[in-house]
Short mmCIF file of C-alpha atoms and ligand atoms in Angstrom, two decimals:
data_model
loop_
_atom_site.label_atom_id
_atom_site.label_comp_id
_atom_site.label_asym_id
_atom_site.label_seq_id
_atom_site.Cartn_x
_atom_site.Cartn_y
_atom_site.Cartn_z
CA MET W 1 0.00 0.00 0.00
CA THR W 2 1.32 3.45 -0.85
CA LYS W 3 1.63 5.85 2.07
CA ILE W 4 2.47 9.54 2.28
CA ILE W 5 4.83 10.49 5.12
CA VAL W 6 4.75 14.08 6.37
CA GLU W 7 7.17 15.44 8.97
CA LYS W 8 7.07 18.71 10.88
CA SER W 9 8.16 21.20 8.24
CA PRO W 10 9.70 24.67 8.17
CA ALA W 11 7.64 27.69 7.10
CA LEU W 12 6.72 27.09 3.42
CA LYS W 13 8.35 29.47 0.97
CA GLY W 14 8.28 29.85 -2.82
CA THR W 15 5.74 29.63 -5.61
CA VAL W 16 3.12 27.02 -6.55
CA LYS W 17 1.21 27.01 -9.86
CA ILE W 18 -2.39 25.81 -9.65
CA SER W 19 -3.72 23.21 -12.13
CA GLY W 20 -6.96 23.17 -14.10
CA ALA W 21 -10.05 22.57 -11.95
CA LYS W 22 -11.02 18.93 -11.40
CA ASN W 23 -14.68 19.83 -10.85
CA SER W 24 -14.74 21.77 -14.09
CA VAL W 25 -12.84 19.40 -16.36
CA LEU W 26 -15.01 16.38 -15.42
CA PRO W 27 -18.36 17.85 -16.58
CA ILE W 28 -16.64 19.48 -19.59
CA ILE W 29 -15.24 16.13 -20.76
CA ALA W 30 -18.72 14.62 -20.29
CA ALA W 31 -20.22 17.52 -22.27
CA SER W 32 -17.86 16.83 -25.19
CA LEU W 33 -20.12 13.83 -25.95
CA LEU W 34 -22.65 16.39 -27.25
CA SER W 35 -20.28 17.64 -29.94
CA SER W 36 -20.30 16.47 -33.56
CA GLY W 37 -16.85 17.96 -34.16
CA GLU W 38 -13.33 17.88 -32.72
CA VAL W 39 -12.94 19.21 -29.18
CA PHE W 40 -9.66 20.42 -27.67
CA ILE W 41 -9.48 20.99 -23.91
CA ASP W 42 -6.37 22.58 -22.41
CA ASP W 43 -4.91 22.69 -18.89
CA ILE W 44 -6.12 19.17 -18.11
CA PRO W 45 -4.94 18.29 -14.56
CA GLU W 46 -3.10 14.94 -14.26
CA LEU W 47 -5.60 13.31 -11.91
CA GLU W 48 -6.94 9.78 -11.50
CA ASP W 49 -10.51 11.11 -11.82
CA VAL W 50 -9.67 12.54 -15.26
CA ASN W 51 -8.32 9.14 -16.37
CA VAL W 52 -11.59 7.53 -15.23
CA ILE W 53 -13.89 9.86 -17.18
CA ILE W 54 -11.67 9.59 -20.30
CA GLU W 55 -11.88 5.78 -20.01
CA LEU W 56 -15.66 6.09 -19.78
CA ILE W 57 -16.17 8.31 -22.83
CA LYS W 58 -13.79 6.08 -24.81
CA TYR W 59 -15.98 3.11 -23.83
CA LEU W 60 -18.98 5.09 -25.14
CA GLY W 61 -17.29 5.58 -28.52
CA ALA W 62 -15.23 8.75 -28.25
CA GLU W 63 -11.66 8.94 -29.54
CA CYS W 64 -9.35 10.62 -27.00
CA THR W 65 -5.68 11.63 -27.08
CA LEU W 66 -4.15 13.36 -24.04
CA LYS W 67 -0.66 14.90 -24.39
CA ASP W 68 1.05 17.54 -22.26
CA GLY W 69 -2.17 18.55 -20.53
CA LYS W 70 -4.07 18.97 -23.82
CA LEU W 71 -6.97 16.58 -24.57
CA ARG W 72 -8.34 16.01 -28.10
CA ILE W 73 -11.75 14.35 -28.27
CA MET W 74 -13.54 13.17 -31.42
CA VAL W 75 -16.99 11.88 -30.59
CA ASP W 76 -19.12 9.26 -32.22
CA ILE W 77 -21.25 7.82 -29.40
CA LYS W 78 -21.92 4.16 -30.18
CA ASP W 79 -23.13 2.95 -26.81
CA VAL W 80 -25.79 4.31 -24.49
CA GLU W 81 -24.70 2.30 -21.48
CA ALA W 82 -22.15 3.34 -18.83
CA PRO W 83 -21.33 0.11 -16.98
CA TYR W 84 -21.02 -0.39 -13.23
CA ASP W 85 -17.30 -1.14 -13.20
CA LEU W 86 -16.60 2.28 -14.72
CA VAL W 87 -19.24 4.36 -12.90
CA LYS W 88 -18.44 2.81 -9.49
CA LYS W 89 -14.93 4.32 -9.63
CA MET W 90 -16.22 7.86 -9.56
CA ARG W 91 -19.62 9.41 -8.87
CA ALA W 92 -19.02 12.20 -11.39
CA SER W 93 -19.29 9.55 -14.15
CA PHE W 94 -23.03 10.02 -13.76
CA LEU W 95 -22.58 13.33 -15.56
CA VAL W 96 -22.55 11.46 -18.91
CA MET W 97 -26.28 10.75 -18.51
CA GLY W 98 -27.45 14.21 -19.61
CA PRO W 99 -25.30 14.30 -22.76
CA ILE W 100 -26.17 10.74 -23.88
CA LEU W 101 -29.89 11.34 -23.27
CA ALA W 102 -29.75 14.63 -25.19
CA LYS W 103 -27.85 13.19 -28.13
CA LEU W 104 -29.42 9.71 -28.49
CA GLY W 105 -32.73 9.92 -26.59
CA HIS W 106 -31.71 6.87 -24.57
CA ALA W 107 -29.22 6.38 -21.72
CA ARG W 108 -28.58 3.53 -19.32
CA ILE W 109 -26.18 4.45 -16.52
CA SER W 110 -25.15 2.43 -13.50
CA MET W 111 -26.27 4.08 -10.26
CA PRO W 112 -23.29 5.94 -8.77
CA GLY W 113 -22.01 4.45 -5.53
CA GLY W 114 -22.33 6.48 -2.36
CA CYS W 115 -19.10 7.62 -0.79
CA ALA W 116 -17.62 8.50 2.58
CA ILE W 117 -19.16 11.97 2.70
CA GLY W 118 -22.75 10.84 2.40
CA THR W 119 -25.34 8.95 0.37
CA ARG W 120 -25.16 11.53 -2.44
CA PRO W 121 -28.49 10.76 -4.15
CA ILE W 122 -29.35 11.59 -7.75
CA ASP W 123 -33.07 12.36 -7.26
CA LEU W 124 -32.69 15.97 -8.43
CA HIS W 125 -30.91 14.85 -11.61
CA LEU W 126 -33.73 12.39 -12.41
CA LYS W 127 -36.50 14.86 -11.52
CA GLY W 128 -34.94 17.27 -14.02
CA PHE W 129 -34.80 14.68 -16.81
CA GLN W 130 -38.43 13.68 -16.12
CA THR W 131 -39.57 17.30 -16.20
CA LEU W 132 -38.02 17.59 -19.67
CA GLY W 133 -40.08 14.55 -20.77
CA ALA W 134 -37.81 11.56 -20.21
CA ASN W 135 -39.18 8.24 -18.93
CA ILE W 136 -37.02 6.96 -16.09
CA ASN W 137 -36.73 3.31 -15.07
CA ILE W 138 -34.56 2.16 -12.20
CA GLY W 139 -33.67 -1.50 -11.81
CA HIS W 140 -30.78 -3.90 -11.30
CA GLY W 141 -28.56 -1.01 -10.19
CA TYR W 142 -29.07 0.94 -13.39
CA VAL W 143 -30.98 4.10 -14.26
CA GLU W 144 -32.50 4.04 -17.75
CA ALA W 145 -33.85 7.19 -19.37
CA THR W 146 -35.67 7.34 -22.71
CA ALA W 147 -37.20 10.28 -24.54
CA LYS W 148 -38.33 10.68 -28.15
CA LYS W 149 -37.72 14.40 -27.83
CA LEU W 150 -36.93 16.47 -24.74
CA ILE W 151 -39.16 19.53 -24.34
CA GLY W 152 -37.85 22.70 -22.65
CA LYS W 153 -39.56 23.30 -19.28
CA LYS W 154 -39.06 25.06 -15.96
CA VAL W 155 -37.10 22.87 -13.50
CA TYR W 156 -36.94 23.87 -9.83
CA LEU W 157 -34.08 22.31 -7.81
CA ASP W 158 -34.97 21.67 -4.16
CA PHE W 159 -31.24 22.11 -3.45
CA PRO W 160 -28.74 23.98 -5.65
CA SER W 161 -27.02 20.73 -6.55
CA VAL W 162 -23.88 21.22 -8.68
CA GLY W 163 -24.18 17.86 -10.46
CA ALA W 164 -27.91 18.14 -11.05
CA THR W 165 -27.50 21.66 -12.48
CA GLU W 166 -24.78 20.40 -14.84
CA ASN W 167 -26.61 17.23 -15.90
CA ILE W 168 -29.90 19.04 -16.60
CA MET W 169 -28.12 21.88 -18.43
CA MET W 170 -26.43 19.33 -20.73
CA ALA W 171 -29.68 17.36 -21.24
CA ALA W 172 -31.47 20.57 -22.30
CA VAL W 173 -29.09 21.75 -25.06
CA PHE W 174 -31.06 20.04 -27.91
CA ALA W 175 -34.53 20.21 -26.27
CA ASP W 176 -37.46 21.86 -28.06
CA GLY W 177 -37.86 25.37 -26.64
CA VAL W 178 -36.44 26.97 -23.50
CA THR W 179 -35.49 25.20 -20.27
CA ALA W 180 -35.17 27.29 -17.10
CA ILE W 181 -33.30 25.77 -14.14
CA GLU W 182 -34.36 27.59 -10.99
CA ASN W 183 -32.48 27.52 -7.69
CA ALA W 184 -29.53 26.41 -9.83
CA ALA W 185 -26.01 26.00 -8.41
CA GLU W 186 -23.85 29.11 -9.00
CA GLU W 187 -20.37 27.57 -8.70
CA PRO W 188 -17.63 28.85 -11.09
CA GLU W 189 -17.45 25.35 -12.58
CA ILE W 190 -21.07 25.75 -13.76
CA VAL W 191 -20.07 28.97 -15.56
CA ASP W 192 -17.04 27.25 -17.11
CA LEU W 193 -19.26 24.41 -18.40
CA ALA W 194 -21.83 26.88 -19.81
CA ASN W 195 -19.04 28.84 -21.55
CA PHE W 196 -17.73 25.61 -23.08
CA LEU W 197 -21.22 24.60 -24.30
CA ASN W 198 -21.88 28.07 -25.73
CA LYS W 199 -18.55 27.96 -27.59
CA MET W 200 -19.83 24.73 -29.21
CA GLY W 201 -23.02 26.56 -30.28
CA ALA W 202 -25.37 26.11 -27.34
CA ASN W 203 -27.58 28.98 -26.20
CA ILE W 204 -27.23 29.24 -22.41
CA LYS W 205 -27.77 32.37 -20.33
CA GLY W 206 -27.59 33.05 -16.60
CA ALA W 207 -24.92 30.53 -15.57
CA GLY W 208 -23.49 31.72 -12.26
CA THR W 209 -26.89 32.98 -11.09
CA ASP W 210 -29.72 30.98 -9.51
CA THR W 211 -31.65 30.85 -12.81
CA ILE W 212 -30.12 29.38 -15.95
CA ARG W 213 -31.94 29.50 -19.33
CA ILE W 214 -31.08 27.00 -22.04
CA GLU W 215 -32.63 27.50 -25.49
CA GLY W 216 -32.48 24.26 -27.49
CA VAL W 217 -30.33 24.22 -30.67
CA LYS W 218 -29.95 21.64 -33.42
CA GLU W 219 -26.30 20.67 -33.12
CA LEU W 220 -23.06 21.44 -31.28
CA LYS W 221 -19.78 21.80 -33.16
CA GLY W 222 -16.21 21.25 -31.96
CA THR W 223 -14.28 23.95 -30.07
CA GLU W 224 -11.16 24.75 -28.03
CA HIS W 225 -11.38 25.48 -24.31
CA THR W 226 -8.99 26.05 -21.41
CA VAL W 227 -10.27 24.90 -18.02
CA ILE W 228 -10.45 27.44 -15.17
CA PRO W 229 -7.91 27.04 -12.32
CA ASP W 230 -8.81 24.80 -9.39
CA ARG W 231 -10.07 27.07 -6.60
CA ILE W 232 -10.00 24.23 -4.05
CA GLU W 233 -6.42 23.24 -4.85
CA ALA W 234 -5.53 26.94 -4.51
CA GLY W 235 -7.35 27.17 -1.17
CA THR W 236 -5.53 24.07 0.09
CA TYR W 237 -2.09 25.55 -0.62
CA MET W 238 -3.18 28.86 0.93
CA VAL W 239 -4.00 27.03 4.16
CA ALA W 240 -0.65 25.17 4.00
CA ALA W 241 1.19 28.52 3.79
CA ALA W 242 -0.96 30.00 6.57
CA MET W 243 -0.54 27.07 8.99
CA THR W 244 3.25 26.88 8.64
CA GLY W 245 3.71 30.66 9.01
CA GLY W 246 5.14 30.68 5.50
CA ASN W 247 5.30 33.09 2.58
CA VAL W 248 3.99 31.54 -0.63
CA LEU W 249 2.95 32.94 -4.02
CA ILE W 250 -0.02 30.99 -5.43
CA GLU W 251 0.00 31.36 -9.24
CA ASN W 252 -2.87 30.80 -11.72
CA VAL W 253 -5.85 31.68 -9.53
CA ILE W 254 -9.07 33.61 -10.22
CA ILE W 255 -9.39 35.81 -7.10
CA ASP W 256 -13.16 36.04 -7.43
CA HIS W 257 -13.46 32.25 -7.07
CA ILE W 258 -11.61 32.10 -3.75
CA LYS W 259 -13.07 35.17 -2.01
CA PRO W 260 -14.66 33.12 0.83
CA VAL W 261 -11.31 31.46 1.63
CA ILE W 262 -9.44 34.79 1.44
CA ALA W 263 -12.01 36.35 3.79
CA LYS W 264 -11.74 33.57 6.38
CA LEU W 265 -7.93 33.39 6.34
CA THR W 266 -7.75 37.19 6.66
CA GLU W 267 -10.12 36.96 9.65
CA CYS W 268 -7.59 34.54 11.24
CA GLY W 269 -4.87 37.17 10.85
CA VAL W 270 -3.20 35.77 7.73
CA VAL W 271 -1.88 38.47 5.36
CA ILE W 272 -3.06 37.93 1.77
CA THR W 273 -2.02 40.32 -1.01
CA GLU W 274 -2.75 40.36 -4.71
CA GLU W 275 0.28 40.32 -7.04
CA ALA W 276 0.72 40.49 -10.80
CA ASN W 277 0.41 36.75 -11.41
CA GLY W 278 -1.25 35.43 -8.30
CA ILE W 279 -1.83 35.94 -4.61
CA ARG W 280 0.77 35.97 -1.85
CA VAL W 281 -0.10 34.31 1.46
CA LYS W 282 1.92 35.25 4.54
CA GLY W 283 1.14 33.03 7.50
CA LYS W 284 1.81 33.55 11.18
CA LYS W 285 2.90 31.22 13.94
CA ASN W 286 -0.21 32.21 15.91
CA TYR W 287 -3.58 32.87 14.33
CA LYS W 288 -7.09 33.38 15.62
CA ALA W 289 -9.81 30.71 15.62
CA VAL W 290 -12.78 31.62 13.37
CA ASP W 291 -16.23 30.09 12.83
CA ILE W 292 -16.96 28.43 9.47
CA LYS W 293 -20.30 27.57 7.89
CA THR W 294 -20.18 25.78 4.54
CA LEU W 295 -22.74 26.88 1.96
CA PRO W 296 -23.34 26.56 -1.78
CA TYR W 297 -21.32 29.11 -3.80
CA PRO W 298 -20.70 31.99 -3.18
CA GLY W 299 -20.67 30.80 0.45
CA PHE W 300 -17.69 29.08 2.05
CA PRO W 301 -16.94 25.91 0.02
CA THR W 302 -17.63 22.54 1.64
CA ASP W 303 -14.53 21.25 -0.20
CA MET W 304 -12.39 23.50 2.01
CA GLN W 305 -14.04 22.50 5.33
CA ALA W 306 -11.62 19.70 6.27
CA GLN W 307 -8.56 21.82 5.44
CA MET W 308 -9.83 24.67 7.63
CA MET W 309 -10.57 22.24 10.45
CA ALA W 310 -6.93 21.14 10.38
CA MET W 311 -5.93 24.79 10.67
CA MET W 312 -8.43 25.52 13.47
CA SER W 313 -7.06 22.54 15.43
CA CYS W 314 -4.00 24.69 16.26
CA ALA W 315 -5.64 28.14 16.31
CA LYS W 316 -5.90 30.40 19.34
CA GLY W 317 -9.44 29.91 20.65
CA THR W 318 -12.48 27.85 19.74
CA SER W 319 -13.98 27.46 16.26
CA VAL W 320 -17.48 26.22 15.42
CA ILE W 321 -17.56 24.56 11.99
CA ILE W 322 -21.00 23.85 10.51
CA GLU W 323 -21.29 21.60 7.44
CA THR W 324 -24.61 22.37 5.71
CA VAL W 325 -23.96 20.80 2.27
CA PHE W 326 -23.22 17.13 3.05
CA GLU W 327 -24.72 15.10 5.86
CA ASN W 328 -21.57 13.23 6.79
CA ARG W 329 -18.48 15.23 5.96
CA PHE W 330 -16.69 14.92 9.30
CA MET W 331 -14.83 11.66 8.62
CA HIS W 332 -11.54 13.52 9.08
CA VAL W 333 -12.42 14.42 12.70
CA ASP W 334 -11.45 11.02 14.14
CA GLU W 335 -8.19 11.09 12.22
CA LEU W 336 -7.33 14.62 13.44
CA LYS W 337 -8.18 13.49 16.99
CA ARG W 338 -5.59 10.71 16.63
CA MET W 339 -3.14 13.58 16.15
CA GLY W 340 -4.29 15.20 19.39
CA ALA W 341 -6.90 17.61 18.05
CA ASN W 342 -9.67 18.62 20.47
CA ILE W 343 -12.89 18.36 18.40
CA LYS W 344 -16.44 17.62 19.49
CA ILE W 345 -19.16 16.81 16.92
CA GLU W 346 -22.76 17.83 17.60
CA GLY W 347 -24.90 16.93 14.56
CA ARG W 348 -23.75 19.08 11.65
CA SER W 349 -21.49 21.17 13.87
CA ALA W 350 -17.94 20.47 15.02
CA VAL W 351 -16.57 22.45 17.96
CA VAL W 352 -12.78 22.73 17.57
CA THR W 353 -10.76 23.92 20.58
CA GLY W 354 -7.32 24.99 19.42
CA ILE W 355 -4.32 23.27 21.04
CA ASP W 356 -0.62 24.27 21.06
CA HIS W 357 0.50 21.59 18.66
CA LEU W 358 -0.66 18.39 17.01
CA SER W 359 1.44 15.25 17.22
CA GLY W 360 2.29 13.00 14.30
CA ALA W 361 0.41 9.68 14.06
CA GLU W 362 -0.59 6.95 11.62
CA VAL W 363 -3.88 8.07 9.99
CA LYS W 364 -5.98 7.37 6.91
CA ALA W 365 -7.51 9.50 4.19
CA THR W 366 -11.26 8.83 4.19
CA ASP W 367 -12.01 11.08 1.20
CA LEU W 368 -10.18 13.46 -1.06
CA ARG W 369 -10.34 16.62 1.03
CA ALA W 370 -9.97 14.79 4.36
CA GLY W 371 -6.71 13.38 3.00
CA ALA W 372 -5.50 16.86 2.09
CA ALA W 373 -6.40 18.08 5.60
CA LEU W 374 -4.24 15.33 7.13
CA VAL W 375 -1.30 16.37 4.96
CA LEU W 376 -1.69 19.95 6.21
CA ALA W 377 -1.94 18.74 9.83
CA GLY W 378 1.22 16.67 9.31
CA LEU W 379 3.16 19.75 8.20
CA VAL W 380 2.80 21.32 11.67
CA ALA W 381 2.50 18.22 13.90
CA ASP W 382 5.45 17.17 16.05
CA GLY W 383 7.18 14.13 14.60
CA LYS W 384 6.05 11.99 11.69
CA THR W 385 2.54 11.54 10.26
CA VAL W 386 1.88 8.47 8.10
CA ILE W 387 -1.14 8.80 5.81
CA ASN W 388 -2.75 5.63 4.38
CA ASP W 389 -5.28 5.28 1.53
CA VAL W 390 -3.55 8.05 -0.39
CA HIS W 391 -5.40 7.17 -3.62
CA HIS W 392 -8.13 9.48 -2.34
CA ILE W 393 -5.65 12.38 -2.36
CA ASP W 394 -4.38 11.54 -5.86
CA ARG W 395 -7.95 11.88 -7.17
CA GLY W 396 -7.89 15.63 -6.63
CA TYR W 397 -4.32 16.86 -6.17
CA VAL W 398 -1.64 16.82 -8.86
CA LYS W 399 1.64 15.55 -7.35
CA ILE W 400 0.88 17.00 -3.90
CA GLU W 401 4.16 15.85 -2.35
CA ASP W 402 6.28 17.30 -5.19
CA ARG W 403 4.54 20.66 -4.98
CA LEU W 404 4.81 20.83 -1.18
CA SER W 405 8.45 19.62 -1.17
CA LYS W 406 9.31 22.43 -3.60
CA LEU W 407 7.95 24.82 -0.96
CA GLY W 408 10.22 23.28 1.69
CA ALA W 409 7.87 20.72 3.21
CA ILE W 410 9.26 17.39 4.43
CA ILE W 411 6.89 15.02 2.65
CA TYR W 412 7.48 11.85 0.64
CA ARG W 413 5.70 8.78 -0.65
CA GLU W 414 6.50 5.25 0.49
CA GLU W 415 5.36 2.11 -1.30
C1 EPZ G 1 -19.90 18.49 -6.61
O1 EPZ G 1 -20.41 17.24 -6.18
C2 EPZ G 1 -18.39 18.37 -6.47
N1 EPZ G 1 -17.91 17.28 -7.33
C3 EPZ G 1 -18.03 18.09 -5.01
O2 EPZ G 1 -16.61 18.06 -4.92
C4 EPZ G 1 -18.56 19.24 -4.16
O3 EPZ G 1 -18.31 18.97 -2.80
C5 EPZ G 1 -20.07 19.39 -4.38
O4 EPZ G 1 -20.35 19.57 -5.78
C6 EPZ G 1 -20.65 20.58 -3.63
O5 EPZ G 1 -19.98 21.76 -4.03
C7 EPZ G 1 -17.79 17.51 -8.66
O6 EPZ G 1 -18.10 18.58 -9.16
C8 EPZ G 1 -17.27 16.37 -9.48
P1 EPZ G 1 -24.10 18.30 -5.11
P2 EPZ G 1 -22.00 16.90 -6.40
O7 EPZ G 1 -24.98 17.60 -6.07
O8 EPZ G 1 -22.45 17.47 -7.68
C9 EPZ G 1 -27.49 16.62 -2.31
C10 EPZ G 1 -14.53 17.26 -4.24
O9 EPZ G 1 -14.03 17.12 -3.12
N2 EPZ G 1 -28.11 16.11 -3.55
O10 EPZ G 1 -24.01 19.80 -5.15
O11 EPZ G 1 -22.18 15.46 -6.15
C11 EPZ G 1 -26.26 15.82 -1.95
O12 EPZ G 1 -26.63 14.68 -1.20
C12 EPZ G 1 -15.98 16.87 -4.45
O13 EPZ G 1 -13.94 17.74 -5.24
C13 EPZ G 1 -29.41 15.58 -3.47
O14 EPZ G 1 -30.02 15.54 -2.41
O15 EPZ G 1 -22.62 17.73 -5.19
C14 EPZ G 1 -25.45 16.77 -1.12
O16 EPZ G 1 -25.89 16.72 0.22
C15 EPZ G 1 -16.60 16.27 -3.21
N3 EPZ G 1 -29.97 15.08 -4.61
C16 EPZ G 1 -25.81 18.14 -1.72
O17 EPZ G 1 -26.97 17.95 -2.53
C17 EPZ G 1 -29.32 15.11 -5.82
O18 EPZ G 1 -29.91 14.68 -6.83
C18 EPZ G 1 -24.72 18.71 -2.61
O19 EPZ G 1 -24.50 17.80 -3.64
C19 EPZ G 1 -28.02 15.65 -5.87
C20 EPZ G 1 -27.43 16.14 -4.73
#
């Protein structure tokens, strides 16, 4: 089993360049199934999740070549079925349902597995497809959707689900008439996907607000697109610089996308300044505890909750962290407690009482962001921290130990 070993590290110094956003490139690769021409996507992050979705669209009939972070896709969907052994690897595979249904009028996708952070249902995705006129059958672990023609309608989302917004937006691109998604997710990745679809000839307005209008068109052509930078990867390195009292320049970020993280770190006493090609984060040895409440964008991102909890474990004071997006995203708490953290869970809230220092221990990554939080904790903990199940971390972070080592961290991988 591969492990990542992190030792107490000096203040991080230097520059880190952020990769293309995982949560943008996955729906964009799925959306390329809608195209009848050649698609070129640039700034593809080297992540396991990207390999999985490329494997899936290849299985469905697309031709893919990935070289130096640039992906060429030529689509000719032959199959309408996404099998269990591919979908089970990654929940985001379910995002191919909208494109296949839109293009072929028939899709049969294996139900996505749950995962550590909660059951993660797909009811809002299916409700959207049904509202547009699809018949949905669920059986033997598969969801089957059929529709002679999808008709544009008003779809209200009970929760601003990112995946449901993306899947319904993609399903609606060839529908007759106008589809309006209300209470839509407003994440930057939704805007990136809408921009990509519009470059292929779709007619989408309002992405980034709570109401998105999609006017059906006949066909989508090929296009070129560069993925936006990963705001969560950026936030993770900002916390690493803050916790170690370092001085790090984070390159390739869109400031607007990380405002909630900048605001919270500034509240802790971290000094964050904008520079020509990025933002500089100057940490301190001592910083104030702050309260965090995760919310859909533009609120504080749930994908940064675990990383902030690692930071609050050594802050001066007590921090109340409320997770409102997922029902079970505190799996990292037990692991941080093994390192000496003082955390008490009450329902969706975690009360974190800052201690002087964490101590290194053997821990395990329970999900992608929990794993990243343990790496951050290891940077400041006394002694050595051994992190197991590192495949979770590799799903969302490009070469995390190389990038941190370049900043002076003592971190390495052991087979
Ligand atoms: C996306 O997941 C991201 N993944 C997640 O990032 C992120 O945490 C999440 O959005 C919230 O921002 C990708 O984009 C690939 P949701 P998604 O649908 O689309 C409930 C990471 O670490 N819900 O917005 O699955 C659901 O149970 C990952 O990079 C329904 O009830 O998230 C959850 O409580 C983790 N019914 C809430 O909505 C549905 O049909 C948010 O889920 C769909 C969702």
